[in-house]
Short mmCIF file of C-alpha atoms in Angstrom, two decimals:
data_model
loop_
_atom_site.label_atom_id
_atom_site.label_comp_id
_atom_site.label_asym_id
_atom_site.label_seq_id
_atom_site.Cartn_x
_atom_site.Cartn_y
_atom_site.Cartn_z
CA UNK T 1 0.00 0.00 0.00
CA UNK T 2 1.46 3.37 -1.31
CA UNK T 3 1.16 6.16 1.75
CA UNK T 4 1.58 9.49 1.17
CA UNK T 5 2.91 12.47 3.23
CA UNK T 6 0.40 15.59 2.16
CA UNK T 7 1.27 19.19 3.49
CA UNK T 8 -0.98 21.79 2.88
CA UNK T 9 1.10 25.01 3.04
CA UNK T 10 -0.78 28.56 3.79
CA UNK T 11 0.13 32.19 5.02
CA UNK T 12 -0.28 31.13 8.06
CA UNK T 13 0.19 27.85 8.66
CA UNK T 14 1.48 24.31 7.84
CA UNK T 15 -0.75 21.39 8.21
CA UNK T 16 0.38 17.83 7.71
CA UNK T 17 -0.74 14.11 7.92
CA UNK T 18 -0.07 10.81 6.11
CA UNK T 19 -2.75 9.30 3.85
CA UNK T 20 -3.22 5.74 2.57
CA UNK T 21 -4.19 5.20 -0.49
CA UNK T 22 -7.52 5.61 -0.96
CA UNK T 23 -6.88 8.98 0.86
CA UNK T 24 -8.08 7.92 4.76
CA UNK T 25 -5.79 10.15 7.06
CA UNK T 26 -3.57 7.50 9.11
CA UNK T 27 -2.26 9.58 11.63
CA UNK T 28 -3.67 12.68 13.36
CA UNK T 29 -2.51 15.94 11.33
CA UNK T 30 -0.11 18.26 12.81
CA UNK T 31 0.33 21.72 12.20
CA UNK T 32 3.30 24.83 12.67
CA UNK T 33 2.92 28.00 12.35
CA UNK T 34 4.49 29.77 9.14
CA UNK T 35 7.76 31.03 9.90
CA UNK T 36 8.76 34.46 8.63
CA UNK T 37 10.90 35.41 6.90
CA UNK T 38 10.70 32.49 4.87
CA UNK T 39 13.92 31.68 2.28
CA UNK T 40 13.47 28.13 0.73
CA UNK T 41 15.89 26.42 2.81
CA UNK T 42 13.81 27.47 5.83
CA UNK T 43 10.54 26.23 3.81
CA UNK T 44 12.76 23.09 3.31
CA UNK T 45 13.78 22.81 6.80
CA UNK T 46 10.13 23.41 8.25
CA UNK T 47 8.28 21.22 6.25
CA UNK T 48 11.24 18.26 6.82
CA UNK T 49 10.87 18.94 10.64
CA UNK T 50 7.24 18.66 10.13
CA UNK T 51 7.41 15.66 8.56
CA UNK T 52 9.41 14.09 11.14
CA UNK T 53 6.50 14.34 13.26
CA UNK T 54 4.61 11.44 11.58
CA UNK T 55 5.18 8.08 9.99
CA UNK T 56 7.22 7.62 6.84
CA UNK T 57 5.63 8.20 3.73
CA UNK T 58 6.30 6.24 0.33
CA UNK T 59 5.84 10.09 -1.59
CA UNK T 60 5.21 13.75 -0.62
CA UNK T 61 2.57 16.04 -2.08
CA UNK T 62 2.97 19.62 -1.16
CA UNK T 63 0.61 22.17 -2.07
CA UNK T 64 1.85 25.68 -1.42
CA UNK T 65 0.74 29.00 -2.46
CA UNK T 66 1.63 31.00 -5.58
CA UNK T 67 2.03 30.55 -9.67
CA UNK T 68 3.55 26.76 -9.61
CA UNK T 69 4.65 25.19 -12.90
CA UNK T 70 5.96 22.00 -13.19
CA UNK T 71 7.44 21.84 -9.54
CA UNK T 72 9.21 25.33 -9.95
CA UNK T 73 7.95 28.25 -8.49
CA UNK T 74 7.14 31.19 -10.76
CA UNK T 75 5.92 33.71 -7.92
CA UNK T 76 4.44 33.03 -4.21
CA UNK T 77 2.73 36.06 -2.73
CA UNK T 78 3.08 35.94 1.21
CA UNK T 79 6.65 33.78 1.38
CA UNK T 80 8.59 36.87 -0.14
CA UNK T 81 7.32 39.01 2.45
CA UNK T 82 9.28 39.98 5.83
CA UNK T 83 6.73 39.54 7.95
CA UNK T 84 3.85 37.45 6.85
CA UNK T 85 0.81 38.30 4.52
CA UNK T 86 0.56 41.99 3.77
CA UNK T 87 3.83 42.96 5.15
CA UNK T 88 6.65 44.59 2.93
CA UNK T 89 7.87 42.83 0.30
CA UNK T 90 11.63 41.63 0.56
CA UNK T 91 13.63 42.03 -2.88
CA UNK T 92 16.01 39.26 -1.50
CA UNK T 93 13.19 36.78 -1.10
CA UNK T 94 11.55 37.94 -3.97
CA UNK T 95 14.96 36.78 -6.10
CA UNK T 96 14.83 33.86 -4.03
CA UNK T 97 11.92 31.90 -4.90
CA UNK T 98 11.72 32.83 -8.30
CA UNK T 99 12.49 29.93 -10.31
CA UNK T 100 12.77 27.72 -7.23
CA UNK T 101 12.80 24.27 -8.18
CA UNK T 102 10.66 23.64 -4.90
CA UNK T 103 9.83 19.73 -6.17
CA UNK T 104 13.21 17.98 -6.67
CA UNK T 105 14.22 20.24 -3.28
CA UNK T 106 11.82 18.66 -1.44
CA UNK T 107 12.36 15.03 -3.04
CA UNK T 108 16.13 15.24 -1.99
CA UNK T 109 15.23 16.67 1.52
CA UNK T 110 12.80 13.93 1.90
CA UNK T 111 14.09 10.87 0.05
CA UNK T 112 11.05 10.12 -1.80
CA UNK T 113 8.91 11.72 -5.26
CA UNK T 114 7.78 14.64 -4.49
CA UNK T 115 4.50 16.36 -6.01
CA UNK T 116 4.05 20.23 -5.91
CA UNK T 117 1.34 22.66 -6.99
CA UNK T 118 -0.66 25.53 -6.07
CA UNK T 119 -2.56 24.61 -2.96
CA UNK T 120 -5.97 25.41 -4.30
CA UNK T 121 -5.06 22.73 -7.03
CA UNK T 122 -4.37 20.04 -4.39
CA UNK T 123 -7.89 20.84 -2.46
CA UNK T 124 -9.71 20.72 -5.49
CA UNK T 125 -8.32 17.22 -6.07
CA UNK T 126 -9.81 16.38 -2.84
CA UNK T 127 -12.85 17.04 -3.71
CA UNK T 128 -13.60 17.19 -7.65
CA UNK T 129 -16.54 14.85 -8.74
CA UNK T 130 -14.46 14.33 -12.22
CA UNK T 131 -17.23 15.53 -15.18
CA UNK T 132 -17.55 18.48 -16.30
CA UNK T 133 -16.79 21.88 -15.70
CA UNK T 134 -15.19 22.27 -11.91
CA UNK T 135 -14.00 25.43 -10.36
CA UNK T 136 -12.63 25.41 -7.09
CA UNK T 137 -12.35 28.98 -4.96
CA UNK T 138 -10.22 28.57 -1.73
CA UNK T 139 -10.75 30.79 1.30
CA UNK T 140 -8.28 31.93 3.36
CA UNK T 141 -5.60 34.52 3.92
CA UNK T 142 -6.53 35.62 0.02
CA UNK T 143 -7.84 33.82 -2.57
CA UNK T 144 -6.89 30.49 -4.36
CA UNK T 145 -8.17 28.90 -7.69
CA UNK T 146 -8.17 25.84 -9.90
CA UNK T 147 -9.97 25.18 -12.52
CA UNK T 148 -10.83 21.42 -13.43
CA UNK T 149 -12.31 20.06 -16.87
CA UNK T 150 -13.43 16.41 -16.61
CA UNK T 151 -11.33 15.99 -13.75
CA UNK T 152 -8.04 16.83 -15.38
CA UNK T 153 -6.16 19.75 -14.47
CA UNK T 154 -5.84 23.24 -16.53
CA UNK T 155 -3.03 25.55 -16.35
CA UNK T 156 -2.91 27.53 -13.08
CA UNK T 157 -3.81 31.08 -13.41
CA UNK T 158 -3.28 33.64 -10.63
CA UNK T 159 -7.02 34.80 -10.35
CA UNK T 160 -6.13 36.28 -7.14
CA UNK T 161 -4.47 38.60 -8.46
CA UNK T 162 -6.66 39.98 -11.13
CA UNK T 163 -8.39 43.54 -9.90
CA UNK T 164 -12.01 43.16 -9.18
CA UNK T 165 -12.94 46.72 -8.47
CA UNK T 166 -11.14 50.50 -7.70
CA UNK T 167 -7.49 48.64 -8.35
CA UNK T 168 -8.01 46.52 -5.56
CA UNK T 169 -7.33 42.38 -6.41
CA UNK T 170 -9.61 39.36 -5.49
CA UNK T 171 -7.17 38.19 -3.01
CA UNK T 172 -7.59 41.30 -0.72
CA UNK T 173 -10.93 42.32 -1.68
CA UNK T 174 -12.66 38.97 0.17
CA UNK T 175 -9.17 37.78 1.97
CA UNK T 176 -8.85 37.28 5.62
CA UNK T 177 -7.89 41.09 6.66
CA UNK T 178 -11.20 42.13 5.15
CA UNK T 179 -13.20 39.42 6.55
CA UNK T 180 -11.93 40.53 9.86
CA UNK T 181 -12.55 44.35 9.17
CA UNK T 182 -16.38 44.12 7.40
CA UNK T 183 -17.26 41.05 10.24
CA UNK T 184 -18.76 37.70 8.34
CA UNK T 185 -21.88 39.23 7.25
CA UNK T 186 -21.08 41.62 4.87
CA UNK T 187 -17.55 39.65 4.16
CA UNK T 188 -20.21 37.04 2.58
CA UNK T 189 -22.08 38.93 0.97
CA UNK T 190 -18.95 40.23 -0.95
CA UNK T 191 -17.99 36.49 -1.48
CA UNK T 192 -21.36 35.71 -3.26
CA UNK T 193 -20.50 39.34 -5.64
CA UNK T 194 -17.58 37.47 -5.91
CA UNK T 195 -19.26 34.53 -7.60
CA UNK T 196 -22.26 36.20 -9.60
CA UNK T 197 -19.14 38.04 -11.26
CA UNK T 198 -17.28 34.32 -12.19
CA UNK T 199 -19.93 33.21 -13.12
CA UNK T 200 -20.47 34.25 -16.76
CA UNK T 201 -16.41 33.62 -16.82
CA UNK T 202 -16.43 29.67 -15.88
CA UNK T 203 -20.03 28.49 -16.84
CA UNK T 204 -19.26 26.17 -14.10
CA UNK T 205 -21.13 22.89 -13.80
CA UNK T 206 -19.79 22.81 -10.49
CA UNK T 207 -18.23 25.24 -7.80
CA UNK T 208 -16.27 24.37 -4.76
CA UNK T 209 -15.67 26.85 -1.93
CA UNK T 210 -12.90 25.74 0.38
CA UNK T 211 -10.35 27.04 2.49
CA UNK T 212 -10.35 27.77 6.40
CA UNK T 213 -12.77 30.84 5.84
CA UNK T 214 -15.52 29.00 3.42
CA UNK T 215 -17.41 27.87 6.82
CA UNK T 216 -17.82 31.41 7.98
CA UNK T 217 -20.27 32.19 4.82
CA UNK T 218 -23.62 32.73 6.12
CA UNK T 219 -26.33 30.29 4.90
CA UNK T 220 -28.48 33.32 3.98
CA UNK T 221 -25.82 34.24 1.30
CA UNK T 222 -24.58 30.01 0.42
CA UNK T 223 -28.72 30.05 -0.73
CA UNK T 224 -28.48 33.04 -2.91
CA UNK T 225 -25.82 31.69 -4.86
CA UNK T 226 -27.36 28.48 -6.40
CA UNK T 227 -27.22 24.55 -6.04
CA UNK T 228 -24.75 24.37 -7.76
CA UNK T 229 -22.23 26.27 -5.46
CA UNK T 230 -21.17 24.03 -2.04
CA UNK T 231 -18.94 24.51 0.66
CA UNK T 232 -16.20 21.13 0.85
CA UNK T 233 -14.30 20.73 4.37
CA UNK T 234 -10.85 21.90 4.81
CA UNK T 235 -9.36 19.23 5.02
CA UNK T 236 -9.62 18.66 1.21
CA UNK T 237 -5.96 20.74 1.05
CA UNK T 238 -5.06 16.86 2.82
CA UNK T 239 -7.21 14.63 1.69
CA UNK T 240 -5.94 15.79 -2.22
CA UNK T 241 -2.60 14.99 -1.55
CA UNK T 242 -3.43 11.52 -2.25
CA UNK T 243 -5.65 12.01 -6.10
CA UNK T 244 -3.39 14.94 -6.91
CA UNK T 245 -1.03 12.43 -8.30
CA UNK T 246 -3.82 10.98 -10.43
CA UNK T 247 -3.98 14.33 -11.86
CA UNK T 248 -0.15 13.65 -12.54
CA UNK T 249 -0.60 10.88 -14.85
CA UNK T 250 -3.92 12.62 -16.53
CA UNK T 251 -1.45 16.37 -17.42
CA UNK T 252 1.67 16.78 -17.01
CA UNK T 253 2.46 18.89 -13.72
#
């Protein structure tokens, strides 16, 4: 039986726990907090010392924030930062983890294959049905996205990013400093504007809202925006560490 070490990496934390495979957590997940400043051989380090907390694992899967391609990081938003989310940005870091070759890092620091990609990616594998049109939302410190077609993967595109009104980007305009500033009512009620606005975008046949925030939406605003729009447990950003390597053999990643 192939087990697998999953580590779901955010702003601001780092959750682990090994899976069998048919993705049943077989050891109770541990979690750090997200050290800062964060050069890759810390991120290394951290996520080694993490691992040492549970069994061995015959592969990793590490989903961690930011453009991934092929294992190599393109840009990561809150790891290049002094401080944490929102903080100043450090030039140093910035040079850093660009072009990072984060997956054969992590194989050699681990001694197994290694599997990384965006971490939205990794929780929609958790929890993608397989047909049709799937788009996953994750919500947590900002915003995360992946976009499924009949269960295989498409290209990762920084949605976050993208402005969504006055110059200000999807990842702050419903991330976690403006869920804590409007309170969960009216932070929800941005999250379903959020939506109506994708909508015409994706023609989804299916949306998935994840992340630690996507229990805080209030019903009220969860029934507004259609049946076919559910919230999936956060745990997916785990539990996908296990069918994210399907995804592996269905596009190259």
């Amino acid at each position: 039986m192939v087990t697998t070490l999953a580590i779901d990496c955010g702003g601001g934390g780092l959750k682990a726990s090994v899976l069998d495979a048919a993705g049943t957590m077989r050891a109770r997940p541990v979690r750090v907090p997200t050290p800062y400043p964060l050069p890759p051989a810390l991120f290394v380090k951290t996520l080694r010392d993490l691992g040492s907390r549970l069994p061995p694992a015959d592969r990793l899967t590490v989903g961690m924030p930011g453009m991934i391609r092929h294992g190599v990081v393109v840009a990561t938003p809150h790891y290049v930062t002094r401080s944490g989310p929102r903080s100043r940005v450090d030039p140093e870091l910035v040079a850093e983890w660009s072009g990072y070759d984060a997956r054969s890092a992590l194989a050699d620091a681990f001694g197994v294959p290694a599997l990384v990609l965006n971490d939205a990616e990794v929780h929609g594998a958790g929890v993608v049905a397989g047909t049709g049109c799937e788009l996953v939302l994750t919500l947590g410190t900002g915003l995360g996205s992946a976009l499924f077609d009949g269960g295989v993967l498409a290209p990762h595109l920084e949605l976050s990013h993208a402005p969504v009104r006055w110059g200000t980007s999807y990842d702050t305009y419903v991330g976690e400093v403006e869920r804590r500033r409007l309170g969960d009512a009216f932070w929800s009620r941005r999250v379903r504007q959020v939506v109506e606005g994708l909508r015409p975008v994706f023609r989804w046949d299916r949306l998935y809202l994840g992340g630690g925030n996507s229990r805080l939406i209030r019903p009220e605003q969860l029934t507004r925006m259609g049946d076919d729009v559910v919230v999936v447990p956060n745990t997916a950003g785990i539990v996908g560490g296990v069918r994210a390597w399907d995804l592996a053999t269905a596009r190259s990643v």
